[in-house]
Amino acid sequence: GNRPTVLIGSACPLQTQQEEQNSSICGSNHSKNSAYHMLQQWLTTSPLVQNTLPAHISDGWRLVALASAGGLYLDTDVVPLSDDIVQLPGNTIPTQDKVGAYRLNGGTLRLDACLLLQELMKDYLQWASLLASSLSLQDQTFGFLGPCALTRVYTTKRGKEPVTILPPYVVEPPLDCRGDNNKKKKTKKPLALHFSGHRKYSWQRHLHCWDDRIKSSCPQTLIEIGYER
């Protein structure tokens, strides 16, 4: 139909005409001196990439994709549970059920405006080169250029442009609490299920809670990410 499609593991252009105008300087008209151009060049030509944690490289390409196309990004281990996820407003970041440096969740992002993305790309360029030149792959911290960077940049640039911060249940609901049959306390229905952290190892234990919901959403994705029954 006319509904936009979520592209798992990539940026999905879901921009309105106004958003396209706002993001024009962040799309195909990048200056060669922009953070976008420098980040893309670093990822494709820098010898330091060979000593960069694969997760960090992925974090960099995620920023390049969002800066180029705007729209909605989902990690490959995020399973959409509702069409409403494609209606998230521009500049939306979910939180994780964590505190401190890992508070924001980069597995689901709707970023269209340029300021936050520009700052994220600058932050990436600063830290990725430093980490790759001074630390071995084993010593580089997973998440430092992903959720940690989101939290770091958002905290310092808060208020510069509107950003919608979603509660954890939106993409990381409790695996063992379906909510539908909980008479004492209704759990709000999530928009997606992110198999991050412990979820990758505890999924089978709670399969009965989520089986029908996942199968009715996108069963092929479940097979592709290795959670086939």
mmCIF file of C-alpha atoms in Angstrom:
data_model
loop_
_atom_site.group_PDB
_atom_site.id
_atom_site.type_symbol
_atom_site.label_atom_id
_atom_site.label_comp_id
_atom_site.label_asym_id
_atom_site.label_seq_id
_atom_site.Cartn_x
_atom_site.Cartn_y
_atom_site.Cartn_z
ATOM 1 C CA GLY A 1 0.000 0.000 0.000
ATOM 2 C CA ASN A 2 1.103 3.559 0.682
ATOM 3 C CA ARG A 3 2.591 2.773 4.088
ATOM 4 C CA PRO A 4 6.362 3.169 4.382
ATOM 5 C CA THR A 5 8.428 0.030 4.857
ATOM 6 C CA VAL A 6 10.981 -0.448 7.610
ATOM 7 C CA LEU A 7 14.302 -1.541 6.201
ATOM 8 C CA ILE A 8 16.010 -3.679 8.823
ATOM 9 C CA GLY A 9 19.642 -2.731 9.375
ATOM 10 C CA SER A 10 19.557 0.421 7.267
ATOM 11 C CA ALA A 11 18.197 3.927 7.207
ATOM 12 C CA CYS A 12 14.683 4.144 5.794
ATOM 13 C CA PRO A 13 13.795 7.521 4.216
ATOM 14 C CA LEU A 14 10.470 8.467 5.806
ATOM 15 C CA GLN A 15 10.741 12.230 5.424
ATOM 16 C CA THR A 16 7.986 14.744 4.942
ATOM 17 C CA GLN A 17 8.485 17.580 2.469
ATOM 18 C CA GLN A 18 9.409 19.939 5.300
ATOM 19 C CA GLU A 19 11.870 17.428 6.749
ATOM 20 C CA GLU A 20 13.439 17.016 3.308
ATOM 21 C CA GLN A 21 13.962 20.762 3.150
ATOM 22 C CA ASN A 22 15.427 20.820 6.647
ATOM 23 C CA SER A 23 17.810 17.970 5.869
ATOM 24 C CA SER A 24 18.888 19.154 2.406
ATOM 25 C CA ILE A 25 22.206 20.396 3.764
ATOM 26 C CA CYS A 26 22.655 17.014 5.377
ATOM 27 C CA GLY A 27 21.902 14.936 2.289
ATOM 28 C CA SER A 28 23.520 14.874 -1.135
ATOM 29 C CA ASN A 29 24.910 18.417 -0.895
ATOM 30 C CA HIS A 30 27.537 17.674 1.734
ATOM 31 C CA SER A 31 30.553 19.929 1.695
ATOM 32 C CA LYS A 32 33.880 18.149 1.308
ATOM 33 C CA ASN A 33 34.855 19.704 4.632
ATOM 34 C CA SER A 34 31.743 18.484 6.456
ATOM 35 C CA ALA A 35 31.782 15.906 9.233
ATOM 36 C CA TYR A 36 29.793 13.618 6.923
ATOM 37 C CA HIS A 37 32.438 13.695 4.196
ATOM 38 C CA MET A 38 35.306 13.317 6.661
ATOM 39 C CA LEU A 39 33.628 10.384 8.413
ATOM 40 C CA GLN A 40 32.854 8.608 5.148
ATOM 41 C CA GLN A 41 36.444 9.136 3.994
ATOM 42 C CA TRP A 42 37.835 7.863 7.298
ATOM 43 C CA LEU A 43 35.718 4.701 7.147
ATOM 44 C CA THR A 44 36.738 3.916 3.574
ATOM 45 C CA THR A 45 40.404 4.990 3.421
ATOM 46 C CA SER A 46 41.966 5.302 6.874
ATOM 47 C CA PRO A 47 44.452 2.535 7.784
ATOM 48 C CA LEU A 48 43.236 2.891 11.376
ATOM 49 C CA VAL A 49 39.980 1.162 10.389
ATOM 50 C CA GLN A 50 41.909 -2.136 10.385
ATOM 51 C CA ASN A 51 42.478 -1.686 14.115
ATOM 52 C CA THR A 52 38.923 -0.585 14.848
ATOM 53 C CA LEU A 53 36.400 -2.773 16.647
ATOM 54 C CA PRO A 54 33.816 -4.024 14.094
ATOM 55 C CA ALA A 55 30.999 -2.666 16.274
ATOM 56 C CA HIS A 56 32.621 0.763 16.115
ATOM 57 C CA ILE A 57 32.818 0.586 12.322
ATOM 58 C CA SER A 58 29.123 -0.291 12.230
ATOM 59 C CA ASP A 59 28.357 2.689 14.468
ATOM 60 C CA GLY A 60 30.141 4.948 11.992
ATOM 61 C CA TRP A 61 28.276 3.667 8.944
ATOM 62 C CA ARG A 62 24.983 4.048 10.800
ATOM 63 C CA LEU A 63 25.698 7.774 11.166
ATOM 64 C CA VAL A 64 26.685 8.032 7.497
ATOM 65 C CA ALA A 65 23.445 6.321 6.417
ATOM 66 C CA LEU A 66 21.273 8.540 8.603
ATOM 67 C CA ALA A 67 23.088 11.716 7.536
ATOM 68 C CA SER A 68 22.691 10.731 3.899
ATOM 69 C CA ALA A 69 19.075 9.532 3.903
ATOM 70 C CA GLY A 70 17.502 10.558 7.196
ATOM 71 C CA GLY A 71 14.587 8.506 8.409
ATOM 72 C CA LEU A 72 14.367 5.427 10.604
ATOM 73 C CA TYR A 73 17.252 3.096 11.443
ATOM 74 C CA LEU A 74 16.848 -0.353 13.033
ATOM 75 C CA ASP A 75 19.582 -2.799 14.010
ATOM 76 C CA THR A 76 19.226 -6.217 12.394
ATOM 77 C CA ASP A 77 18.277 -7.680 15.796
ATOM 78 C CA VAL A 78 15.330 -5.307 16.239
ATOM 79 C CA VAL A 79 11.988 -6.945 15.384
ATOM 80 C CA PRO A 80 9.146 -4.461 14.662
ATOM 81 C CA LEU A 81 5.928 -5.364 16.478
ATOM 82 C CA SER A 82 3.742 -2.507 15.264
ATOM 83 C CA ASP A 83 3.410 -0.385 12.131
ATOM 84 C CA ASP A 84 3.398 2.606 14.473
ATOM 85 C CA ILE A 85 7.176 2.421 14.672
ATOM 86 C CA VAL A 86 7.435 4.072 11.254
ATOM 87 C CA GLN A 87 5.420 7.020 12.599
ATOM 88 C CA LEU A 88 8.033 8.052 15.147
ATOM 89 C CA PRO A 89 8.680 11.801 14.923
ATOM 90 C CA GLY A 90 11.966 13.168 13.649
ATOM 91 C CA ASN A 91 14.839 13.093 16.144
ATOM 92 C CA THR A 92 13.595 10.243 18.325
ATOM 93 C CA ILE A 93 15.903 8.165 20.536
ATOM 94 C CA PRO A 94 14.715 5.345 22.842
ATOM 95 C CA THR A 95 16.314 4.758 26.208
ATOM 96 C CA GLN A 96 17.635 1.505 27.620
ATOM 97 C CA ASP A 97 16.842 0.108 31.032
ATOM 98 C CA LYS A 98 20.275 1.217 32.170
ATOM 99 C CA VAL A 99 21.817 4.211 33.855
ATOM 100 C CA GLY A 100 24.899 6.250 33.130
ATOM 101 C CA ALA A 101 26.868 6.097 29.895
ATOM 102 C CA TYR A 102 24.658 3.478 28.217
ATOM 103 C CA ARG A 103 21.353 5.258 28.872
ATOM 104 C CA LEU A 104 20.350 5.924 25.246
ATOM 105 C CA ASN A 105 19.702 3.151 22.742
ATOM 106 C CA GLY A 106 21.241 3.338 19.263
ATOM 107 C CA GLY A 107 19.529 0.200 17.950
ATOM 108 C CA THR A 108 16.457 2.201 16.942
ATOM 109 C CA LEU A 109 16.933 5.771 15.747
ATOM 110 C CA ARG A 110 14.823 8.306 13.902
ATOM 111 C CA LEU A 111 17.145 11.199 13.107
ATOM 112 C CA ASP A 112 16.445 13.761 10.403
ATOM 113 C CA ALA A 113 17.758 17.141 11.503
ATOM 114 C CA CYS A 114 21.436 17.823 11.098
ATOM 115 C CA LEU A 115 22.702 19.327 14.335
ATOM 116 C CA LEU A 116 22.656 16.190 16.474
ATOM 117 C CA LEU A 117 24.005 14.056 13.629
ATOM 118 C CA GLN A 118 26.787 16.528 12.929
ATOM 119 C CA GLU A 119 27.818 16.474 16.577
ATOM 120 C CA LEU A 120 27.661 12.663 16.658
ATOM 121 C CA MET A 121 29.885 12.436 13.589
ATOM 122 C CA LYS A 122 32.386 14.882 15.059
ATOM 123 C CA ASP A 123 32.429 12.896 18.282
ATOM 124 C CA TYR A 124 32.975 9.689 16.319
ATOM 125 C CA LEU A 125 35.889 11.134 14.341
ATOM 126 C CA GLN A 126 37.530 12.368 17.520
ATOM 127 C CA TRP A 127 37.275 9.129 19.481
ATOM 128 C CA ALA A 128 37.512 6.459 16.769
ATOM 129 C CA SER A 129 40.925 7.627 15.639
ATOM 130 C CA LEU A 130 42.161 7.875 19.208
ATOM 131 C CA LEU A 131 40.911 4.425 20.168
ATOM 132 C CA ALA A 132 42.259 2.744 17.035
ATOM 133 C CA SER A 133 45.684 4.329 17.362
ATOM 134 C CA SER A 134 46.170 3.763 21.079
ATOM 135 C CA LEU A 135 44.274 0.561 21.966
ATOM 136 C CA SER A 136 44.197 -3.003 20.655
ATOM 137 C CA LEU A 137 40.908 -4.466 19.447
ATOM 138 C CA GLN A 138 40.609 -6.403 22.714
ATOM 139 C CA ASP A 139 40.919 -3.204 24.768
ATOM 140 C CA GLN A 140 38.340 -1.128 22.879
ATOM 141 C CA THR A 141 35.053 -0.847 24.759
ATOM 142 C CA PHE A 142 31.944 -2.137 23.010
ATOM 143 C CA GLY A 143 29.279 0.550 22.859
ATOM 144 C CA PHE A 144 31.626 3.499 23.359
ATOM 145 C CA LEU A 145 30.845 4.896 19.903
ATOM 146 C CA GLY A 146 27.227 3.668 19.963
ATOM 147 C CA PRO A 147 24.938 4.161 22.979
ATOM 148 C CA CYS A 148 27.696 5.867 24.968
ATOM 149 C CA ALA A 149 28.245 8.409 22.177
ATOM 150 C CA LEU A 150 24.516 9.083 21.900
ATOM 151 C CA THR A 151 24.289 9.660 25.638
ATOM 152 C CA ARG A 152 27.470 11.748 25.682
ATOM 153 C CA VAL A 153 26.490 14.030 22.798
ATOM 154 C CA TYR A 154 22.820 14.374 23.765
ATOM 155 C CA THR A 155 23.756 15.310 27.327
ATOM 156 C CA THR A 156 26.131 18.065 26.216
ATOM 157 C CA LYS A 157 23.929 19.394 23.384
ATOM 158 C CA ARG A 158 20.566 19.093 25.107
ATOM 159 C CA GLY A 159 18.244 21.952 24.285
ATOM 160 C CA LYS A 160 19.936 22.904 21.012
ATOM 161 C CA GLU A 161 17.126 21.215 19.032
ATOM 162 C CA PRO A 162 14.011 19.209 19.969
ATOM 163 C CA VAL A 163 14.678 15.514 20.603
ATOM 164 C CA THR A 164 12.054 12.960 21.666
ATOM 165 C CA ILE A 165 13.367 10.499 24.273
ATOM 166 C CA LEU A 166 11.294 7.309 24.557
ATOM 167 C CA PRO A 167 11.010 5.072 27.660
ATOM 168 C CA PRO A 168 12.753 1.656 27.577
ATOM 169 C CA TYR A 169 9.607 -0.460 27.117
ATOM 170 C CA VAL A 170 9.121 0.936 23.578
ATOM 171 C CA VAL A 171 11.889 -1.247 22.114
ATOM 172 C CA GLU A 172 13.191 -3.218 25.104
ATOM 173 C CA PRO A 173 10.130 -4.529 26.953
ATOM 174 C CA PRO A 174 10.513 -7.210 29.653
ATOM 175 C CA LEU A 175 10.774 -10.551 27.884
ATOM 176 C CA ASP A 176 8.813 -12.417 30.528
ATOM 177 C CA CYS A 177 5.948 -9.914 30.820
ATOM 178 C CA ARG A 178 3.511 -9.896 27.974
ATOM 179 C CA GLY A 179 1.211 -7.380 29.593
ATOM 180 C CA ASP A 180 -1.950 -8.603 27.842
ATOM 181 C CA ASN A 181 -2.884 -11.006 30.646
ATOM 182 C CA ASN A 182 -1.564 -8.939 33.519
ATOM 183 C CA LYS A 183 -4.763 -7.852 35.306
ATOM 184 C CA LYS A 184 -3.064 -6.012 38.145
ATOM 185 C CA LYS A 185 -0.868 -3.791 36.011
ATOM 186 C CA LYS A 186 -1.232 -3.288 32.305
ATOM 187 C CA THR A 187 2.096 -3.067 30.515
ATOM 188 C CA LYS A 188 2.134 -0.654 27.604
ATOM 189 C CA LYS A 189 2.609 -2.416 24.308
ATOM 190 C CA PRO A 190 6.032 -1.972 22.713
ATOM 191 C CA LEU A 191 6.684 -0.940 19.123
ATOM 192 C CA ALA A 192 9.606 -3.325 18.663
ATOM 193 C CA LEU A 193 11.675 -5.955 20.419
ATOM 194 C CA HIS A 194 15.430 -5.460 20.530
ATOM 195 C CA PHE A 195 17.460 -8.603 21.171
ATOM 196 C CA SER A 196 20.318 -6.812 22.873
ATOM 197 C CA GLY A 197 22.483 -7.966 25.746
ATOM 198 C CA HIS A 198 20.904 -10.665 27.909
ATOM 199 C CA ARG A 199 17.948 -10.962 25.521
ATOM 200 C CA LYS A 200 20.141 -12.837 23.065
ATOM 201 C CA TYR A 201 20.643 -15.556 25.647
ATOM 202 C CA SER A 202 17.316 -15.619 27.481
ATOM 203 C CA TRP A 203 14.969 -15.510 24.488
ATOM 204 C CA GLN A 204 14.171 -19.241 24.399
ATOM 205 C CA ARG A 205 13.137 -19.213 28.049
ATOM 206 C CA HIS A 206 10.383 -16.672 27.344
ATOM 207 C CA LEU A 207 9.408 -17.837 23.878
ATOM 208 C CA HIS A 208 5.846 -18.651 24.930
ATOM 209 C CA CYS A 209 5.269 -15.011 25.899
ATOM 210 C CA TRP A 210 6.281 -13.563 22.556
ATOM 211 C CA ASP A 211 5.862 -16.351 20.021
ATOM 212 C CA ASP A 212 2.575 -15.271 18.441
ATOM 213 C CA ARG A 213 3.475 -11.598 18.455
ATOM 214 C CA ILE A 214 6.804 -12.159 16.716
ATOM 215 C CA LYS A 215 5.385 -14.629 14.189
ATOM 216 C CA SER A 216 2.605 -12.252 13.215
ATOM 217 C CA SER A 217 5.058 -9.358 12.848
ATOM 218 C CA CYS A 218 7.934 -10.622 10.725
ATOM 219 C CA PRO A 219 8.825 -14.308 11.103
ATOM 220 C CA GLN A 220 11.482 -14.219 8.401
ATOM 221 C CA THR A 221 13.467 -11.644 10.388
ATOM 222 C CA LEU A 222 13.357 -13.935 13.404
ATOM 223 C CA ILE A 223 14.903 -16.747 11.367
ATOM 224 C CA GLU A 224 17.537 -14.460 9.866
ATOM 225 C CA ILE A 225 18.810 -13.304 13.259
ATOM 226 C CA GLY A 226 19.014 -16.837 14.625
ATOM 227 C CA TYR A 227 15.998 -17.100 16.913
ATOM 228 C CA GLU A 228 14.203 -19.846 15.033
ATOM 229 C CA ARG A 229 12.325 -22.188 17.352
#
